[in-house]
Amino acid sequence: MSPYELFIGLRYTRAKKRNHFISFISLISLMGITLGMTALITVMSVMNGFQKEVRTRILGVASHVQIGSIHGNLSHWQQTAEEAAKHPAVEAAAPYVSAQGMLSHNQVVQGVLVRGILPAMEDQVADFSKTMISGDLNHLVPGEFGIVIGMELARAMGTFLGDKIVLISPQGQVTPAGILPRLKQFTVVGIFEVGHFEYDSGLVLIHMFDAQKLYRMENDDVSGVRLKLKDLFQAPKVVQELPAMLTIDSYISDWTRQHANYFRAIQIEKRMLSLILALIIAVAAFNIVSTLVMAVTDKESDIAILRTLGASPRSIMKIFIVQGTFIGVFGTILGVAGGMLLAYNVGEVVAFIEGLFNIQFLSREIYYISKIPTDPQMTDITTVAVTSFVLSLLATIYPSYRASKVNPAEALRYE
């Protein structure tokens, strides 16, 4: 592109008395691109923040990787844990016993998932200690039959720290009167609140040795081994590599499979919202077509003079491409700046709006969070910026082509 094409194209973008800042339509196009990009970057950042928040809460309780035996219970779990720990991506390993049960207290019965753990080792693969609101995970002592329950479950059953609660095992015992369920009284030694309803209302923790006794398992048998990885996003790769390192016939799953529905739903929502907001940018970009068509009509005499002075049709195209691209680039820069500024401060902005109008967008009693999470990612910002620039560039093609086809004789006939 020659200097004069760039000079004239930029000159056409400067205001005149009859054309304030490219004209009103071009200003609307610029504002549309800016607002569209700001909204899109902010929404994508908030969706990333919610996804990160949900992932943190779920993986604070669930494991990155679980190893189980295809034959049922896993025997000699110590050997399996040692073999898995040799993988460079594995940070810690812990055994667990998992089974169904029913809790009974004050004539209230609730189905629960029972997890038998070793408290010291469980702290290395989960964050229960950080979520305890009453009691302590280390109060789970073998033989004393203590139990740790979720906050929602404690509220539903009217249970407090120190209360006695009956755990009913579906594995019955044969008696002269028939098959009766196995019952055991436990003492509530802790209450946790993860912030995820599924776990707060349906998961209970007991000591692994107590779980083995209740569910009639051998002392060396467990349901499986839970692994914590240094990088949780490496879980699918680790799942593929672990079987070659283990000496047992194992079934291995990771968090991306166990909780796929949650993250898939968030990802779909993010894509649909992004698509809807991207239409704002597309509309603003297509407004550039109207702006340039009006500019071409207004500048026909100038185009004719340039053509008579020797300018080629390609040069005329470049002049108007510069004019339209300037709107797109300037709007993109403003949109990226506004989007990043709002994305990094969306919590403060929402708090200001809540205080101004005396409303609350996120109730902690419902959502377990009181501040909107945000996680701006450069890949999303770059994608939005490139998309905006490409749409703006494409919008300049037709008006520029039309300008290159202006007939100098026809344009200057009535001048």
Short mmCIF file of C-alpha atoms in Angstrom, two decimals:
data_model
loop_
_atom_site.label_atom_id
_atom_site.label_comp_id
_atom_site.label_asym_id
_atom_site.label_seq_id
_atom_site.Cartn_x
_atom_site.Cartn_y
_atom_site.Cartn_z
CA MET A 1 0.00 0.00 0.00
CA SER A 2 1.42 3.35 -1.11
CA PRO A 3 1.75 6.22 1.37
CA TYR A 4 -0.75 8.38 -0.49
CA GLU A 5 -3.45 5.66 -0.28
CA LEU A 6 -2.94 5.39 3.46
CA PHE A 7 -2.85 9.19 3.81
CA ILE A 8 -6.06 9.77 1.87
CA GLY A 9 -7.86 6.87 3.60
CA LEU A 10 -6.99 8.27 7.03
CA ARG A 11 -7.83 11.79 5.83
CA TYR A 12 -11.35 10.68 4.98
CA THR A 13 -11.81 9.51 8.57
CA ARG A 14 -11.15 12.97 9.99
CA ALA A 15 -14.13 15.20 10.68
CA LYS A 16 -15.45 17.93 8.48
CA LYS A 17 -18.29 20.33 9.10
CA ARG A 18 -20.67 18.12 7.19
CA ASN A 19 -19.13 14.83 8.36
CA HIS A 20 -18.53 14.69 12.11
CA PHE A 21 -16.19 11.75 12.90
CA ILE A 22 -16.92 9.84 9.73
CA SER A 23 -20.63 10.65 10.13
CA PHE A 24 -23.18 9.59 12.67
CA ILE A 25 -23.50 6.07 11.22
CA SER A 26 -19.78 5.40 11.44
CA LEU A 27 -19.84 6.57 15.06
CA ILE A 28 -22.66 4.12 15.77
CA SER A 29 -20.61 1.37 14.09
CA LEU A 30 -17.61 2.24 16.22
CA MET A 31 -19.69 2.25 19.41
CA GLY A 32 -21.38 -1.00 18.43
CA ILE A 33 -18.07 -2.79 17.96
CA THR A 34 -16.74 -1.37 21.22
CA LEU A 35 -19.82 -2.27 23.29
CA GLY A 36 -20.17 -5.67 21.66
CA MET A 37 -16.58 -6.60 22.38
CA THR A 38 -16.78 -5.24 25.93
CA ALA A 39 -19.89 -7.30 26.65
CA LEU A 40 -18.51 -10.42 24.97
CA ILE A 41 -15.17 -10.34 26.79
CA THR A 42 -16.89 -9.69 30.12
CA VAL A 43 -19.44 -12.49 29.70
CA MET A 44 -16.79 -14.99 28.61
CA SER A 45 -14.63 -14.02 31.61
CA VAL A 46 -17.55 -14.46 34.02
CA MET A 47 -18.43 -17.83 32.48
CA ASN A 48 -14.79 -18.88 32.86
CA GLY A 49 -14.94 -17.72 36.47
CA PHE A 50 -18.07 -19.75 37.20
CA GLN A 51 -16.55 -22.80 35.53
CA LYS A 52 -13.41 -22.42 37.62
CA GLU A 53 -15.46 -21.92 40.79
CA VAL A 54 -17.57 -25.04 40.16
CA ARG A 55 -14.49 -27.06 39.26
CA THR A 56 -12.70 -25.95 42.43
CA ARG A 57 -15.66 -26.87 44.63
CA ILE A 58 -16.22 -30.25 42.98
CA LEU A 59 -12.57 -31.24 42.93
CA GLY A 60 -12.21 -30.15 46.53
CA VAL A 61 -14.28 -33.24 47.33
CA ALA A 62 -13.95 -35.50 44.32
CA SER A 63 -10.66 -36.85 43.05
CA HIS A 64 -8.70 -36.06 39.93
CA VAL A 65 -8.33 -39.78 39.14
CA GLN A 66 -9.88 -42.90 40.66
CA ILE A 67 -8.45 -46.41 40.37
CA GLY A 68 -10.67 -49.42 41.02
CA SER A 69 -10.54 -53.12 40.33
CA ILE A 70 -12.66 -54.63 37.57
CA HIS A 71 -13.26 -57.63 39.87
CA GLY A 72 -14.95 -55.60 42.63
CA ASN A 73 -13.01 -54.62 45.74
CA LEU A 74 -9.38 -53.62 45.34
CA SER A 75 -6.96 -55.78 47.34
CA HIS A 76 -3.47 -54.73 48.41
CA TRP A 77 -4.23 -51.07 47.84
CA GLN A 78 -0.83 -50.03 49.20
CA GLN A 79 0.90 -51.63 46.21
CA THR A 80 -1.49 -49.94 43.77
CA ALA A 81 -0.97 -46.55 45.44
CA GLU A 82 2.81 -46.94 45.31
CA GLU A 83 2.73 -47.91 41.62
CA ALA A 84 0.46 -45.01 40.72
CA ALA A 85 2.59 -42.55 42.72
CA LYS A 86 5.55 -43.34 40.43
CA HIS A 87 3.83 -41.46 37.61
CA PRO A 88 5.45 -38.01 37.41
CA ALA A 89 2.08 -36.24 37.23
CA VAL A 90 0.72 -37.82 40.45
CA GLU A 91 1.09 -35.72 43.59
CA ALA A 92 -0.64 -37.90 46.19
CA ALA A 93 -2.71 -41.07 46.58
CA ALA A 94 -5.24 -42.22 49.19
CA PRO A 95 -7.51 -45.28 49.58
CA TYR A 96 -11.26 -45.07 50.03
CA VAL A 97 -14.28 -47.24 50.65
CA SER A 98 -17.45 -46.17 48.87
CA ALA A 99 -20.91 -47.58 49.52
CA GLN A 100 -24.58 -46.67 49.76
CA GLY A 101 -26.31 -46.24 53.10
CA MET A 102 -29.17 -44.61 54.94
CA LEU A 103 -29.00 -42.26 57.90
CA SER A 104 -31.71 -42.15 60.53
CA HIS A 105 -32.15 -39.45 63.16
CA ASN A 106 -35.23 -37.99 64.83
CA GLN A 107 -37.48 -40.16 62.62
CA VAL A 108 -35.89 -38.62 59.52
CA VAL A 109 -34.33 -41.05 57.06
CA GLN A 110 -31.98 -39.91 54.28
CA GLY A 111 -30.11 -41.89 51.64
CA VAL A 112 -26.41 -41.05 51.50
CA LEU A 113 -23.15 -42.01 49.87
CA VAL A 114 -20.78 -43.33 52.53
CA ARG A 115 -17.07 -42.78 52.00
CA GLY A 116 -14.55 -44.47 54.25
CA ILE A 117 -11.28 -42.57 54.43
CA LEU A 118 -7.97 -42.34 56.22
CA PRO A 119 -8.05 -38.70 57.45
CA ALA A 120 -4.30 -38.09 57.19
CA MET A 121 -4.11 -39.38 53.62
CA GLU A 122 -7.44 -37.86 52.55
CA ASP A 123 -6.09 -34.39 53.33
CA GLN A 124 -3.51 -34.91 50.60
CA VAL A 125 -6.05 -35.59 47.83
CA ALA A 126 -9.06 -33.48 48.94
CA ASP A 127 -9.82 -30.21 50.72
CA PHE A 128 -12.23 -31.38 53.41
CA SER A 129 -10.17 -29.80 56.17
CA LYS A 130 -10.64 -26.39 54.53
CA THR A 131 -14.42 -26.85 54.31
CA MET A 132 -15.04 -27.93 57.91
CA ILE A 133 -17.36 -25.48 59.66
CA SER A 134 -17.65 -27.53 62.84
CA GLY A 135 -15.52 -30.30 64.33
CA ASP A 136 -12.41 -31.78 62.76
CA LEU A 137 -11.73 -34.45 60.18
CA ASN A 138 -9.02 -35.91 62.43
CA HIS A 139 -11.71 -36.80 64.98
CA LEU A 140 -12.48 -39.83 62.82
CA VAL A 141 -10.77 -42.49 64.94
CA PRO A 142 -10.99 -46.21 64.08
CA GLY A 143 -13.27 -48.11 66.41
CA GLU A 144 -15.00 -45.01 67.80
CA PHE A 145 -17.45 -44.81 64.89
CA GLY A 146 -17.41 -41.10 64.28
CA ILE A 147 -19.05 -39.56 61.23
CA VAL A 148 -18.64 -36.27 59.33
CA ILE A 149 -21.67 -35.01 57.39
CA GLY A 150 -22.51 -32.13 55.06
CA MET A 151 -24.20 -28.93 56.17
CA GLU A 152 -27.34 -29.45 54.06
CA LEU A 153 -27.72 -32.99 55.38
CA ALA A 154 -27.29 -31.80 58.98
CA ARG A 155 -29.92 -29.11 58.41
CA ALA A 156 -32.38 -31.56 56.84
CA MET A 157 -32.01 -34.08 59.66
CA GLY A 158 -31.74 -31.58 62.49
CA THR A 159 -28.34 -32.93 63.49
CA PHE A 160 -25.66 -31.10 65.47
CA LEU A 161 -22.13 -31.85 66.57
CA GLY A 162 -22.07 -34.67 69.14
CA ASP A 163 -25.47 -36.12 68.18
CA LYS A 164 -25.94 -39.86 67.76
CA ILE A 165 -27.03 -40.95 64.32
CA VAL A 166 -27.81 -44.42 62.94
CA LEU A 167 -26.21 -45.60 59.71
CA ILE A 168 -28.09 -48.41 57.98
CA SER A 169 -26.20 -50.66 55.59
CA PRO A 170 -28.12 -52.27 52.71
CA GLN A 171 -26.08 -55.45 53.24
CA GLY A 172 -28.37 -57.50 55.44
CA GLN A 173 -27.51 -60.14 58.01
CA VAL A 174 -29.31 -63.48 58.17
CA THR A 175 -31.27 -64.13 61.37
CA PRO A 176 -33.97 -66.63 62.36
CA ALA A 177 -36.47 -63.85 61.68
CA GLY A 178 -35.13 -63.33 58.17
CA ILE A 179 -32.68 -60.95 56.55
CA LEU A 180 -32.30 -57.76 58.56
CA PRO A 181 -30.30 -54.66 57.59
CA ARG A 182 -27.11 -53.93 59.48
CA LEU A 183 -27.38 -50.96 61.83
CA LYS A 184 -24.63 -49.03 63.56
CA GLN A 185 -24.79 -45.93 65.69
CA PHE A 186 -22.32 -43.19 64.85
CA THR A 187 -21.43 -39.93 66.59
CA VAL A 188 -21.33 -36.72 64.54
CA VAL A 189 -17.78 -35.40 64.96
CA GLY A 190 -17.73 -32.87 62.13
CA ILE A 191 -19.83 -30.89 59.67
CA PHE A 192 -18.48 -29.62 56.33
CA GLU A 193 -19.80 -27.21 53.71
CA VAL A 194 -18.31 -27.61 50.28
CA GLY A 195 -20.76 -25.24 48.57
CA HIS A 196 -21.99 -27.95 46.22
CA PHE A 197 -25.47 -29.22 47.07
CA GLU A 198 -24.87 -32.76 45.82
CA TYR A 199 -22.08 -33.30 48.33
CA ASP A 200 -23.40 -31.16 51.18
CA SER A 201 -26.67 -33.09 51.19
CA GLY A 202 -25.65 -36.63 50.26
CA LEU A 203 -22.08 -37.43 51.32
CA VAL A 204 -20.88 -38.65 54.72
CA LEU A 205 -17.36 -39.54 55.81
CA ILE A 206 -16.36 -42.26 58.26
CA HIS A 207 -13.04 -43.89 59.06
CA MET A 208 -11.98 -46.49 56.50
CA PHE A 209 -11.60 -49.25 59.12
CA ASP A 210 -15.14 -48.56 60.41
CA ALA A 211 -16.44 -48.72 56.84
CA GLN A 212 -14.69 -52.06 56.28
CA LYS A 213 -16.33 -53.48 59.40
CA LEU A 214 -19.77 -52.13 58.54
CA TYR A 215 -19.71 -53.41 54.98
CA ARG A 216 -17.93 -56.70 55.82
CA MET A 217 -14.78 -56.08 53.85
CA GLU A 218 -11.39 -57.61 54.46
CA ASN A 219 -8.89 -55.39 56.28
CA ASP A 220 -6.81 -55.03 53.12
CA ASP A 221 -9.72 -54.45 50.75
CA VAL A 222 -10.95 -51.03 49.61
CA SER A 223 -13.19 -49.71 46.86
CA GLY A 224 -10.27 -47.98 45.15
CA VAL A 225 -7.49 -45.44 45.28
CA ARG A 226 -7.94 -41.71 44.71
CA LEU A 227 -5.17 -39.68 43.07
CA LYS A 228 -4.39 -36.00 43.11
CA LEU A 229 -2.46 -34.66 40.11
CA LYS A 230 -0.06 -31.75 39.88
CA ASP A 231 -2.02 -30.50 36.88
CA LEU A 232 -5.68 -31.52 36.89
CA PHE A 233 -5.98 -30.90 33.14
CA GLN A 234 -3.53 -33.76 32.54
CA ALA A 235 -6.06 -36.24 33.96
CA PRO A 236 -7.18 -37.78 30.61
CA LYS A 237 -3.56 -38.29 29.60
CA VAL A 238 -2.67 -39.85 32.97
CA VAL A 239 -5.64 -42.22 32.69
CA GLN A 240 -4.25 -43.52 29.42
CA GLU A 241 -0.74 -43.98 30.78
CA LEU A 242 -1.49 -45.52 34.21
CA PRO A 243 -2.64 -49.03 33.12
CA ALA A 244 0.85 -49.83 31.86
CA MET A 245 2.27 -49.00 35.31
CA LEU A 246 -0.20 -51.08 37.36
CA THR A 247 0.00 -54.83 38.02
CA ILE A 248 -3.75 -55.26 38.56
CA ASP A 249 -6.66 -55.36 36.15
CA SER A 250 -7.99 -51.91 36.93
CA TYR A 251 -10.74 -49.54 35.96
CA ILE A 252 -9.51 -45.94 35.89
CA SER A 253 -11.64 -42.83 35.52
CA ASP A 254 -10.95 -39.12 35.88
CA TRP A 255 -12.91 -36.01 36.85
CA THR A 256 -13.66 -35.07 33.25
CA ARG A 257 -15.75 -38.24 32.92
CA GLN A 258 -17.30 -38.29 36.37
CA HIS A 259 -18.59 -34.71 36.19
CA ALA A 260 -18.80 -34.24 32.44
CA ASN A 261 -22.41 -32.99 32.53
CA TYR A 262 -21.61 -30.01 34.76
CA PHE A 263 -18.74 -28.75 32.68
CA ARG A 264 -20.41 -29.56 29.38
CA ALA A 265 -23.47 -27.51 30.39
CA ILE A 266 -21.30 -24.53 31.35
CA GLN A 267 -19.35 -24.82 28.10
CA ILE A 268 -22.54 -24.91 26.03
CA GLU A 269 -23.91 -21.85 27.83
CA LYS A 270 -20.65 -20.02 27.25
CA ARG A 271 -20.70 -20.82 23.54
CA MET A 272 -24.32 -19.80 23.06
CA LEU A 273 -23.91 -16.53 24.95
CA SER A 274 -20.75 -15.82 22.98
CA LEU A 275 -22.57 -16.49 19.71
CA ILE A 276 -25.45 -14.18 20.66
CA LEU A 277 -23.15 -11.36 21.73
CA ALA A 278 -20.95 -11.87 18.66
CA LEU A 279 -23.98 -10.89 16.58
CA ILE A 280 -23.73 -7.42 18.11
CA ILE A 281 -20.22 -7.12 16.71
CA ALA A 282 -21.40 -8.50 13.37
CA VAL A 283 -24.21 -5.92 13.14
CA ALA A 284 -21.82 -3.13 14.02
CA ALA A 285 -19.33 -4.39 11.46
CA PHE A 286 -21.97 -4.50 8.73
CA ASN A 287 -22.90 -0.92 9.61
CA ILE A 288 -19.47 -0.11 8.24
CA VAL A 289 -20.88 -1.11 4.84
CA SER A 290 -23.51 1.64 5.11
CA THR A 291 -20.89 4.13 6.25
CA LEU A 292 -18.56 3.41 3.34
CA VAL A 293 -21.35 3.31 0.76
CA MET A 294 -22.38 6.80 1.88
CA ALA A 295 -18.74 7.89 1.83
CA VAL A 296 -18.27 6.57 -1.70
CA THR A 297 -21.39 8.42 -2.88
CA ASP A 298 -20.17 11.60 -1.18
CA LYS A 299 -16.65 11.30 -2.57
CA GLU A 300 -17.44 10.39 -6.19
CA SER A 301 -15.98 13.63 -7.47
CA ASP A 302 -12.82 13.13 -5.43
CA ILE A 303 -12.55 9.57 -6.77
CA ALA A 304 -12.95 10.84 -10.34
CA ILE A 305 -10.20 13.43 -9.85
CA LEU A 306 -7.86 10.79 -8.40
CA ARG A 307 -8.59 8.54 -11.36
CA THR A 308 -7.81 11.33 -13.85
CA LEU A 309 -4.55 11.97 -12.01
CA GLY A 310 -3.56 8.35 -12.60
CA ALA A 311 -4.85 6.46 -9.57
CA SER A 312 -5.73 2.85 -10.41
CA PRO A 313 -8.98 1.14 -9.36
CA ARG A 314 -6.95 -0.97 -6.90
CA SER A 315 -5.62 2.20 -5.26
CA ILE A 316 -9.16 3.53 -4.89
CA MET A 317 -10.17 0.24 -3.22
CA LYS A 318 -7.27 0.50 -0.79
CA ILE A 319 -8.25 4.06 0.19
CA PHE A 320 -11.71 2.99 1.33
CA ILE A 321 -10.43 -0.24 2.86
CA VAL A 322 -8.19 1.96 5.02
CA GLN A 323 -11.17 4.08 6.04
CA GLY A 324 -13.33 1.09 7.01
CA THR A 325 -10.49 -0.80 8.65
CA PHE A 326 -9.70 2.23 10.80
CA ILE A 327 -13.21 2.08 12.28
CA GLY A 328 -12.81 -1.66 12.96
CA VAL A 329 -9.34 -1.37 14.46
CA PHE A 330 -10.21 1.62 16.61
CA GLY A 331 -13.42 -0.05 17.81
CA THR A 332 -11.51 -3.28 18.51
CA ILE A 333 -8.88 -1.49 20.57
CA LEU A 334 -11.52 0.33 22.60
CA GLY A 335 -13.51 -2.89 23.00
CA VAL A 336 -10.52 -4.90 24.25
CA ALA A 337 -9.58 -2.14 26.68
CA GLY A 338 -13.14 -1.78 27.95
CA GLY A 339 -13.68 -5.53 28.13
CA MET A 340 -10.52 -6.19 30.12
CA LEU A 341 -11.18 -3.24 32.42
CA LEU A 342 -14.72 -4.44 33.15
CA ALA A 343 -13.76 -8.14 33.35
CA TYR A 344 -11.11 -7.53 36.00
CA ASN A 345 -13.43 -5.24 38.01
CA VAL A 346 -16.83 -6.83 37.44
CA GLY A 347 -17.13 -7.70 41.13
CA GLU A 348 -16.74 -4.06 42.18
CA VAL A 349 -19.11 -2.88 39.43
CA VAL A 350 -21.80 -5.37 40.49
CA ALA A 351 -21.32 -4.43 44.15
CA PHE A 352 -21.78 -0.75 43.23
CA ILE A 353 -24.98 -1.50 41.30
CA GLU A 354 -26.31 -3.65 44.17
CA GLY A 355 -25.63 -0.84 46.63
CA LEU A 356 -27.08 1.80 44.34
CA PHE A 357 -30.38 0.01 43.72
CA ASN A 358 -30.47 -2.02 46.97
CA ILE A 359 -30.68 -5.38 45.19
CA GLN A 360 -28.67 -8.60 45.32
CA PHE A 361 -27.77 -10.54 42.20
CA LEU A 362 -26.23 -13.55 43.94
CA SER A 363 -27.72 -14.68 47.24
CA ARG A 364 -25.24 -16.71 49.24
CA GLU A 365 -28.08 -18.86 50.60
CA ILE A 366 -28.87 -19.98 47.05
CA TYR A 367 -25.59 -19.83 45.12
CA TYR A 368 -23.10 -20.24 48.03
CA ILE A 369 -21.11 -17.33 46.60
CA SER A 370 -21.67 -13.62 47.15
CA LYS A 371 -19.25 -12.25 44.55
CA ILE A 372 -19.33 -12.82 40.81
CA PRO A 373 -16.21 -14.82 39.86
CA THR A 374 -14.23 -13.79 36.80
CA ASP A 375 -11.35 -15.37 34.95
CA PRO A 376 -10.26 -13.41 31.83
CA GLN A 377 -8.27 -15.61 29.48
CA MET A 378 -6.04 -14.20 26.76
CA THR A 379 -7.12 -16.88 24.29
CA ASP A 380 -10.74 -15.70 24.51
CA ILE A 381 -9.75 -12.03 24.28
CA THR A 382 -7.51 -12.70 21.28
CA THR A 383 -10.25 -14.70 19.54
CA VAL A 384 -12.78 -11.89 20.03
CA ALA A 385 -10.33 -9.24 18.80
CA VAL A 386 -9.36 -11.22 15.69
CA THR A 387 -13.03 -11.96 14.90
CA SER A 388 -13.94 -8.29 15.19
CA PHE A 389 -11.06 -7.23 12.97
CA VAL A 390 -11.86 -9.84 10.30
CA LEU A 391 -15.55 -8.87 10.22
CA SER A 392 -14.61 -5.20 9.90
CA LEU A 393 -12.20 -5.98 7.09
CA LEU A 394 -14.78 -8.07 5.23
CA ALA A 395 -17.30 -5.25 5.55
CA THR A 396 -15.05 -2.94 3.53
CA ILE A 397 -14.82 -5.16 0.44
CA TYR A 398 -18.12 -4.31 -1.31
CA PRO A 399 -18.04 -0.49 -0.79
CA SER A 400 -14.38 -0.38 -1.81
CA TYR A 401 -15.09 -2.43 -4.91
CA ARG A 402 -17.96 -0.09 -5.75
CA ALA A 403 -15.65 2.92 -5.36
CA SER A 404 -13.14 1.38 -7.76
CA LYS A 405 -15.85 1.12 -10.42
CA VAL A 406 -16.77 4.82 -10.36
CA ASN A 407 -16.65 6.30 -13.91
CA PRO A 408 -14.69 9.61 -13.82
CA ALA A 409 -16.61 11.04 -16.78
CA GLU A 410 -20.00 10.32 -15.22
CA ALA A 411 -18.91 11.62 -11.80
CA LEU A 412 -17.56 14.91 -13.18
CA ARG A 413 -20.37 15.54 -15.68
CA TYR A 414 -22.33 17.87 -13.43
CA GLU A 415 -19.39 19.33 -11.51
#
